[in-house]
Each structure stands twice: as structure tokens, then as C-alpha cells.
Amino acid sequence: MLNRIFLSADIEGTCGIAHWDETELNKPDYEPFRRQMTREVAAACEGALAAGSEDILIKDAHDSARNLLPGELPLGVQIFRGWGSDIHSMVSGLDASFAGAIFTGYHASSNTSDNPLSHTMNLGNTSVRINGIQASELVINAFAAAMYDVPVLMVTGDVGVCEQARRLNPHIVTVPVSRGCGNGSISIHPAEAVRRIREASEHAVREGIAHPEHFALALPNKFDVEVEFVKHAHARRAGFYPGAKQTGPRSVLFSSDAYYDVLRFFLFCL
């Protein structure tokens, strides 16, 4: 039985979000979107529980990591708030004991136009590539899950990140709730997003129980990571990281056979 589910929750891919003020603690526009983020996470948990999951760990994975409202989540879940200060970052707490991972509220990467808030980890870079793939936070964290043989079952967020999830593995269940349009976004109704997420989560977990091999993601044998920074000084500093090489005024290349090393490079340099 698929007992343990890991859920990483971001906010920029939450239904309706179109501005940074809607994502930042203590900003006046933040509260309704914090609640929508919580409702979407709760819906994903409810679906997983209905499909047979008995243990869910949620990582609040945005900014302060103090966004979700714990009292509005279903019984039977645990929540990791704040940052673990480790290489796992947005998936802190993930290990090989989990039988599946879910990512909610995820968004398109830097150097794309699929979300008005497109970025990868922070606003200090214009591009992060892993083996030539434009790496979103989904790619980074899906590879982290694969490092522990944990399959990615479902992804919710903007159209861009959902399409990327399907390119990683067409069996991943996706729930696109918005799409970028210039400096804005076009979203479905928030209640409809919650309904779709709940139904999709139950389906994804049931399928994961029946066919876990369908959701498996194989890690490459070698990783070539290219980061283009906004500021040239950041590239110079990252170029001193062991194994990294500055390749241009704002660009750095890091290569390794081990994804653990890639995550460590991101922790200190990205």
C-alpha cells in the first residue's frame, strides 16, 4: 500500500496569483492567496487520504515557509514549516521512506513567459539549465525525489510547469490552474481548482498504488549545470565553488556524476 506521501507546496502557481504582493507575508494582498494555497494543499491531501495514504508530510516551500494555515488542513497530515537549512531546500524532509511525491502551486522557470512571476529558486538568475533542460523548481525537486527512488505522482500550477512535468514523465497527473499572459495570468475559478486538485490527487495516488513503475523518473548519469546570473559579481563568486567554472561574465558551469553534489552547489551558489 502506498502509505507515505510527500507534498511540497509553493505559491506562485496557486490559482489566480498575478503579482508578487499576493505571495509575500504581511503584504495587504497576501491573505486571500495564502488561503487559496492552503485550500489547494488541503484538497491534494484529501484526495491522497481517500486513495489510501495513511501518512502525509507537507513541506511549506515558499519564501518564509510560513504560508499554510495548519488548522485548515485535514487530520492525518504533518507540516514542516520554516527552512531546514539543508541541500533539500523545498523538499526538506524527503527521503526513501516515501512512496510518492506531490507538488502543488508550482510555477514555470526563469527565462520563460508561462507565469508573470516565472523564476527558479530566486530572482538572482536569468537561467538555470540541467543537461540543457531549462530547470524549473519542479525539475530540481523531481530529480531530488528520483535520487531517493520516490516517484512524482502529481503536479499543480501554471500551464508551463504542468507541460514540463508531462515531458519529464507523461504519466504524471497534472492540474493546470492558470496560464501567463504578459505581466498577468488567466486562471480558472478558485473553487474549480480545488475540486480538480482533489479529484486528480485521488486518481494519482490510486494509480501510484497500482503502477508505481509508471511514475518512476530515471536520473541522468551525469549532470552539467549552467547558471546565468543577473549580476556578474555573483557569477565570479560562484566560480570559486569547488568543481565550478566561470564561463562568462555572468555564467557558471558545474558538472558532477552525483545529483547530491548538484543540490549542494545550488545551496551555496544559486
mmCIF file of C-alpha atoms in Angstrom:
data_model
loop_
_atom_site.group_PDB
_atom_site.id
_atom_site.type_symbol
_atom_site.label_atom_id
_atom_site.label_comp_id
_atom_site.label_asym_id
_atom_site.label_seq_id
_atom_site.Cartn_x
_atom_site.Cartn_y
_atom_site.Cartn_z
ATOM 1 C CA MET A 1 0.000 0.000 0.000
ATOM 2 C CA LEU A 2 1.178 3.496 -0.803
ATOM 3 C CA ASN A 3 1.238 4.752 2.790
ATOM 4 C CA ARG A 4 3.559 7.765 2.836
ATOM 5 C CA ILE A 5 3.156 10.801 0.597
ATOM 6 C CA PHE A 6 5.453 13.821 0.487
ATOM 7 C CA LEU A 7 3.896 17.122 -0.611
ATOM 8 C CA SER A 8 5.888 20.250 -1.465
ATOM 9 C CA ALA A 9 3.767 23.407 -1.654
ATOM 10 C CA ASP A 10 4.738 26.592 -3.471
ATOM 11 C CA ILE A 11 2.545 29.629 -4.078
ATOM 12 C CA GLU A 12 3.328 31.330 -7.412
ATOM 13 C CA GLY A 13 1.409 28.605 -9.233
ATOM 14 C CA THR A 14 -1.617 28.925 -6.958
ATOM 15 C CA CYS A 15 -4.847 29.708 -8.772
ATOM 16 C CA GLY A 16 -5.314 33.418 -9.501
ATOM 17 C CA ILE A 17 -1.923 34.794 -8.496
ATOM 18 C CA ALA A 18 -0.575 37.529 -10.779
ATOM 19 C CA HIS A 19 1.646 39.780 -8.605
ATOM 20 C CA TRP A 20 4.433 39.416 -6.046
ATOM 21 C CA ASP A 21 2.355 41.272 -3.428
ATOM 22 C CA GLU A 22 -0.034 38.309 -3.475
ATOM 23 C CA THR A 23 2.789 35.966 -2.447
ATOM 24 C CA GLU A 24 4.570 37.842 0.352
ATOM 25 C CA LEU A 25 3.851 37.608 4.068
ATOM 26 C CA ASN A 26 2.474 40.860 5.559
ATOM 27 C CA LYS A 27 1.576 42.401 2.192
ATOM 28 C CA PRO A 28 -2.090 43.507 2.095
ATOM 29 C CA ASP A 29 -2.906 41.347 -0.963
ATOM 30 C CA TYR A 30 -1.362 38.194 0.532
ATOM 31 C CA GLU A 31 -4.081 36.792 2.801
ATOM 32 C CA PRO A 32 -6.651 35.573 0.228
ATOM 33 C CA PHE A 33 -3.969 33.805 -1.784
ATOM 34 C CA ARG A 34 -2.434 32.247 1.300
ATOM 35 C CA ARG A 35 -5.877 30.780 1.950
ATOM 36 C CA GLN A 36 -6.206 29.556 -1.631
ATOM 37 C CA MET A 37 -2.760 27.958 -1.378
ATOM 38 C CA THR A 38 -3.940 26.218 1.799
ATOM 39 C CA ARG A 39 -7.184 25.076 0.176
ATOM 40 C CA GLU A 40 -5.295 23.576 -2.759
ATOM 41 C CA VAL A 41 -2.879 21.736 -0.460
ATOM 42 C CA ALA A 42 -5.787 20.504 1.665
ATOM 43 C CA ALA A 43 -7.556 19.233 -1.470
ATOM 44 C CA ALA A 44 -4.442 17.318 -2.554
ATOM 45 C CA CYS A 45 -4.183 15.773 0.912
ATOM 46 C CA GLU A 46 -7.866 14.835 0.993
ATOM 47 C CA GLY A 47 -7.533 13.071 -2.343
ATOM 48 C CA ALA A 48 -4.424 11.195 -1.216
ATOM 49 C CA LEU A 49 -6.069 10.126 2.027
ATOM 50 C CA ALA A 50 -9.152 8.927 0.161
ATOM 51 C CA ALA A 51 -6.897 6.829 -2.090
ATOM 52 C CA GLY A 52 -5.310 5.053 0.871
ATOM 53 C CA SER A 53 -2.432 7.204 2.071
ATOM 54 C CA GLU A 54 -2.013 6.973 5.823
ATOM 55 C CA ASP A 55 0.815 9.455 6.349
ATOM 56 C CA ILE A 56 1.422 12.779 4.574
ATOM 57 C CA LEU A 57 4.283 15.192 5.218
ATOM 58 C CA ILE A 58 3.765 18.684 3.789
ATOM 59 C CA LYS A 59 6.714 20.995 3.185
ATOM 60 C CA ASP A 60 5.678 24.642 3.132
ATOM 61 C CA ALA A 61 8.163 25.617 0.448
ATOM 62 C CA HIS A 62 7.638 29.288 -0.343
ATOM 63 C CA ASP A 63 9.615 32.310 0.889
ATOM 64 C CA SER A 64 9.222 32.370 4.707
ATOM 65 C CA ALA A 65 7.926 28.765 4.628
ATOM 66 C CA ARG A 66 5.191 30.032 6.957
ATOM 67 C CA ASN A 67 2.348 30.389 4.477
ATOM 68 C CA LEU A 68 -0.005 27.469 5.012
ATOM 69 C CA LEU A 69 -2.687 27.639 7.699
ATOM 70 C CA PRO A 70 -2.196 24.355 9.595
ATOM 71 C CA GLY A 71 -5.643 24.373 11.209
ATOM 72 C CA GLU A 72 -7.301 24.304 7.780
ATOM 73 C CA LEU A 73 -5.506 21.136 6.692
ATOM 74 C CA PRO A 74 -7.077 17.688 7.166
ATOM 75 C CA LEU A 75 -6.294 15.447 10.095
ATOM 76 C CA GLY A 76 -3.661 12.845 9.367
ATOM 77 C CA VAL A 77 -1.023 15.193 7.963
ATOM 78 C CA GLN A 78 2.182 16.697 9.313
ATOM 79 C CA ILE A 79 3.571 20.047 8.194
ATOM 80 C CA PHE A 80 7.198 21.183 8.008
ATOM 81 C CA ARG A 81 7.237 24.987 8.417
ATOM 82 C CA GLY A 82 10.375 27.104 8.203
ATOM 83 C CA TRP A 83 13.574 26.062 6.448
ATOM 84 C CA GLY A 84 15.696 23.007 7.182
ATOM 85 C CA SER A 85 18.942 24.711 6.043
ATOM 86 C CA ASP A 86 19.958 21.632 4.069
ATOM 87 C CA ILE A 87 20.532 20.716 0.437
ATOM 88 C CA HIS A 88 16.933 19.526 0.001
ATOM 89 C CA SER A 89 15.516 23.058 0.328
ATOM 90 C CA MET A 90 11.916 22.913 -0.991
ATOM 91 C CA VAL A 91 11.765 19.169 -0.331
ATOM 92 C CA SER A 92 13.345 19.109 3.127
ATOM 93 C CA GLY A 93 12.109 16.024 4.932
ATOM 94 C CA LEU A 94 12.006 13.893 1.809
ATOM 95 C CA ASP A 95 13.711 10.507 1.994
ATOM 96 C CA ALA A 96 13.407 6.978 0.651
ATOM 97 C CA SER A 97 10.580 6.101 3.054
ATOM 98 C CA PHE A 98 8.063 7.971 0.883
ATOM 99 C CA ALA A 99 6.264 6.117 -1.878
ATOM 100 C CA GLY A 100 5.211 9.189 -3.845
ATOM 101 C CA ALA A 101 5.582 12.960 -4.128
ATOM 102 C CA ILE A 102 3.081 15.685 -4.998
ATOM 103 C CA PHE A 103 3.939 19.276 -5.923
ATOM 104 C CA THR A 104 1.266 21.975 -5.600
ATOM 105 C CA GLY A 105 1.329 25.644 -6.579
ATOM 106 C CA TYR A 106 4.444 25.168 -8.707
ATOM 107 C CA HIS A 107 5.378 27.561 -11.496
ATOM 108 C CA ALA A 108 7.391 27.981 -14.676
ATOM 109 C CA SER A 109 11.135 28.556 -14.594
ATOM 110 C CA SER A 110 13.210 31.640 -15.137
ATOM 111 C CA ASN A 111 13.757 32.523 -18.816
ATOM 112 C CA THR A 112 10.164 31.542 -19.694
ATOM 113 C CA SER A 113 6.931 33.505 -20.139
ATOM 114 C CA ASP A 114 4.434 30.986 -18.742
ATOM 115 C CA ASN A 115 3.882 32.886 -15.495
ATOM 116 C CA PRO A 116 4.257 36.614 -14.699
ATOM 117 C CA LEU A 117 6.327 35.518 -11.686
ATOM 118 C CA SER A 118 8.491 32.972 -13.539
ATOM 119 C CA HIS A 119 11.757 32.279 -11.712
ATOM 120 C CA THR A 120 13.975 29.452 -10.483
ATOM 121 C CA MET A 121 14.612 29.493 -6.725
ATOM 122 C CA ASN A 122 15.180 33.265 -6.577
ATOM 123 C CA LEU A 123 15.394 36.408 -8.707
ATOM 124 C CA GLY A 124 19.200 36.369 -8.835
ATOM 125 C CA ASN A 125 19.425 34.325 -12.031
ATOM 126 C CA THR A 126 18.020 34.574 -15.549
ATOM 127 C CA SER A 127 18.531 30.929 -16.453
ATOM 128 C CA VAL A 128 19.290 27.577 -14.808
ATOM 129 C CA ARG A 129 19.856 24.587 -17.067
ATOM 130 C CA ILE A 130 20.489 20.948 -16.195
ATOM 131 C CA ASN A 131 21.821 18.970 -19.165
ATOM 132 C CA GLY A 132 20.378 21.613 -21.451
ATOM 133 C CA ILE A 133 16.895 21.492 -19.878
ATOM 134 C CA GLN A 134 15.552 24.826 -18.655
ATOM 135 C CA ALA A 135 15.290 23.850 -14.998
ATOM 136 C CA SER A 136 12.272 24.908 -13.016
ATOM 137 C CA GLU A 137 11.980 24.254 -9.305
ATOM 138 C CA LEU A 138 9.906 21.248 -10.348
ATOM 139 C CA VAL A 139 12.829 19.767 -12.300
ATOM 140 C CA ILE A 140 15.248 20.398 -9.434
ATOM 141 C CA ASN A 141 12.931 18.802 -6.886
ATOM 142 C CA ALA A 142 11.688 15.957 -9.094
ATOM 143 C CA PHE A 143 15.328 14.937 -9.588
ATOM 144 C CA ALA A 144 15.792 15.157 -5.808
ATOM 145 C CA ALA A 145 12.854 12.769 -5.379
ATOM 146 C CA ALA A 146 14.322 10.437 -8.003
ATOM 147 C CA MET A 147 17.559 10.398 -6.016
ATOM 148 C CA TYR A 148 15.574 8.512 -3.347
ATOM 149 C CA ASP A 149 13.531 6.479 -5.857
ATOM 150 C CA VAL A 150 10.413 8.462 -4.928
ATOM 151 C CA PRO A 151 8.116 8.871 -7.955
ATOM 152 C CA VAL A 152 6.368 12.160 -8.722
ATOM 153 C CA LEU A 153 2.639 11.460 -8.860
ATOM 154 C CA MET A 154 1.045 14.872 -9.395
ATOM 155 C CA VAL A 155 1.897 18.498 -10.186
ATOM 156 C CA THR A 156 -0.408 21.508 -9.962
ATOM 157 C CA GLY A 157 0.327 25.066 -11.055
ATOM 158 C CA ASP A 158 0.594 27.072 -14.258
ATOM 159 C CA VAL A 159 0.294 25.556 -17.718
ATOM 160 C CA GLY A 160 4.044 25.834 -18.337
ATOM 161 C CA VAL A 161 5.140 23.789 -15.341
ATOM 162 C CA CYS A 162 2.414 21.200 -15.965
ATOM 163 C CA GLU A 163 3.605 20.750 -19.545
ATOM 164 C CA GLN A 164 7.169 20.358 -18.285
ATOM 165 C CA ALA A 165 6.017 17.713 -15.792
ATOM 166 C CA ARG A 166 4.462 15.711 -18.621
ATOM 167 C CA ARG A 167 7.700 15.977 -20.606
ATOM 168 C CA LEU A 168 9.580 14.532 -17.638
ATOM 169 C CA ASN A 169 7.114 11.641 -17.441
ATOM 170 C CA PRO A 170 3.785 11.533 -19.321
ATOM 171 C CA HIS A 171 2.199 9.506 -16.506
ATOM 172 C CA ILE A 172 2.490 12.389 -14.023
ATOM 173 C CA VAL A 173 -1.005 13.712 -13.296
ATOM 174 C CA THR A 174 -1.201 17.473 -13.804
ATOM 175 C CA VAL A 175 -3.714 20.152 -12.843
ATOM 176 C CA PRO A 176 -3.077 23.440 -14.672
ATOM 177 C CA VAL A 177 -4.940 26.239 -12.893
ATOM 178 C CA SER A 178 -3.552 29.316 -14.687
ATOM 179 C CA ARG A 179 -1.514 30.484 -17.654
ATOM 180 C CA GLY A 180 0.681 33.512 -18.020
ATOM 181 C CA CYS A 181 -0.317 36.358 -20.284
ATOM 182 C CA GLY A 182 2.342 39.064 -20.381
ATOM 183 C CA ASN A 183 2.506 40.590 -16.921
ATOM 184 C CA GLY A 184 -0.751 38.904 -15.884
ATOM 185 C CA SER A 185 -2.352 35.486 -15.611
ATOM 186 C CA ILE A 186 -5.609 33.882 -16.698
ATOM 187 C CA SER A 187 -6.973 31.435 -14.143
ATOM 188 C CA ILE A 188 -9.855 29.070 -13.645
ATOM 189 C CA HIS A 189 -12.229 29.692 -10.702
ATOM 190 C CA PRO A 190 -10.507 29.041 -7.345
ATOM 191 C CA ALA A 191 -13.229 26.613 -6.254
ATOM 192 C CA GLU A 192 -12.878 24.725 -9.527
ATOM 193 C CA ALA A 193 -9.128 24.469 -8.944
ATOM 194 C CA VAL A 194 -9.748 22.928 -5.521
ATOM 195 C CA ARG A 195 -12.222 20.414 -6.976
ATOM 196 C CA ARG A 196 -9.899 19.364 -9.782
ATOM 197 C CA ILE A 197 -6.915 19.014 -7.450
ATOM 198 C CA ARG A 198 -8.834 16.850 -5.024
ATOM 199 C CA GLU A 199 -10.050 14.524 -7.792
ATOM 200 C CA ALA A 200 -6.674 14.399 -9.521
ATOM 201 C CA SER A 201 -4.838 13.608 -6.298
ATOM 202 C CA GLU A 202 -7.076 10.653 -5.521
ATOM 203 C CA HIS A 203 -6.594 9.354 -9.055
ATOM 204 C CA ALA A 204 -2.814 9.895 -8.986
ATOM 205 C CA VAL A 205 -2.323 8.103 -5.674
ATOM 206 C CA ARG A 206 -4.554 5.210 -6.696
ATOM 207 C CA GLU A 207 -2.571 4.848 -9.923
ATOM 208 C CA GLY A 208 0.640 5.072 -7.923
ATOM 209 C CA ILE A 209 -0.520 2.174 -5.775
ATOM 210 C CA ALA A 210 -1.386 0.057 -8.786
ATOM 211 C CA HIS A 211 1.502 1.004 -11.084
ATOM 212 C CA PRO A 212 4.369 2.702 -9.206
ATOM 213 C CA GLU A 213 6.773 1.895 -12.052
ATOM 214 C CA HIS A 214 4.802 4.190 -14.384
ATOM 215 C CA PHE A 215 5.730 7.264 -12.331
ATOM 216 C CA ALA A 216 9.419 6.476 -11.893
ATOM 217 C CA LEU A 217 11.915 9.066 -13.115
ATOM 218 C CA ALA A 218 15.401 7.911 -14.079
ATOM 219 C CA LEU A 219 18.243 10.230 -13.166
ATOM 220 C CA PRO A 220 20.862 11.037 -15.820
ATOM 221 C CA ASN A 221 24.302 9.503 -15.358
ATOM 222 C CA LYS A 222 25.965 12.924 -15.480
ATOM 223 C CA PHE A 223 24.847 16.469 -14.688
ATOM 224 C CA ASP A 224 26.033 19.611 -16.444
ATOM 225 C CA VAL A 225 24.525 22.624 -14.685
ATOM 226 C CA GLU A 226 24.669 26.064 -16.293
ATOM 227 C CA VAL A 227 23.597 29.146 -14.341
ATOM 228 C CA GLU A 228 23.280 32.615 -15.827
ATOM 229 C CA PHE A 229 23.204 35.183 -13.024
ATOM 230 C CA VAL A 230 21.701 38.647 -13.102
ATOM 231 C CA LYS A 231 24.850 40.201 -11.605
ATOM 232 C CA HIS A 232 28.351 39.397 -12.792
ATOM 233 C CA ALA A 233 29.686 39.527 -9.214
ATOM 234 C CA HIS A 234 27.518 36.542 -8.304
ATOM 235 C CA ALA A 235 28.993 34.530 -11.153
ATOM 236 C CA ARG A 236 32.514 35.417 -10.047
ATOM 237 C CA ARG A 237 31.761 34.256 -6.503
ATOM 238 C CA ALA A 238 30.102 31.001 -7.670
ATOM 239 C CA GLY A 239 33.103 30.318 -9.890
ATOM 240 C CA PHE A 240 35.177 29.700 -6.762
ATOM 241 C CA TYR A 241 32.913 26.829 -5.651
ATOM 242 C CA PRO A 242 34.825 23.506 -5.906
ATOM 243 C CA GLY A 243 34.196 21.994 -9.317
ATOM 244 C CA ALA A 244 32.562 25.124 -10.754
ATOM 245 C CA LYS A 245 33.972 27.173 -13.607
ATOM 246 C CA GLN A 246 33.082 30.712 -14.619
ATOM 247 C CA THR A 247 32.350 30.571 -18.353
ATOM 248 C CA GLY A 248 31.330 34.176 -18.982
ATOM 249 C CA PRO A 249 30.799 37.485 -17.168
ATOM 250 C CA ARG A 250 27.518 36.214 -15.644
ATOM 251 C CA SER A 251 27.656 32.457 -16.263
ATOM 252 C CA VAL A 252 28.974 29.429 -14.365
ATOM 253 C CA LEU A 253 29.213 25.735 -15.250
ATOM 254 C CA PHE A 254 29.206 22.941 -12.663
ATOM 255 C CA SER A 255 29.455 19.248 -13.554
ATOM 256 C CA SER A 256 29.114 16.102 -11.452
ATOM 257 C CA ASP A 257 28.103 12.459 -11.691
ATOM 258 C CA ALA A 258 26.140 12.764 -8.425
ATOM 259 C CA TYR A 259 22.926 14.752 -8.051
ATOM 260 C CA TYR A 260 23.654 15.206 -4.353
ATOM 261 C CA ASP A 261 26.603 17.356 -5.434
ATOM 262 C CA VAL A 262 24.324 19.398 -7.701
ATOM 263 C CA LEU A 263 21.978 20.123 -4.809
ATOM 264 C CA ARG A 264 24.942 21.182 -2.683
ATOM 265 C CA PHE A 265 26.108 23.522 -5.473
ATOM 266 C CA PHE A 266 22.616 25.065 -5.588
ATOM 267 C CA LEU A 267 22.562 25.504 -1.798
ATOM 268 C CA PHE A 268 25.755 27.555 -1.774
ATOM 269 C CA CYS A 269 25.744 29.214 -5.195
ATOM 270 C CA LEU A 270 22.251 29.646 -6.614
#
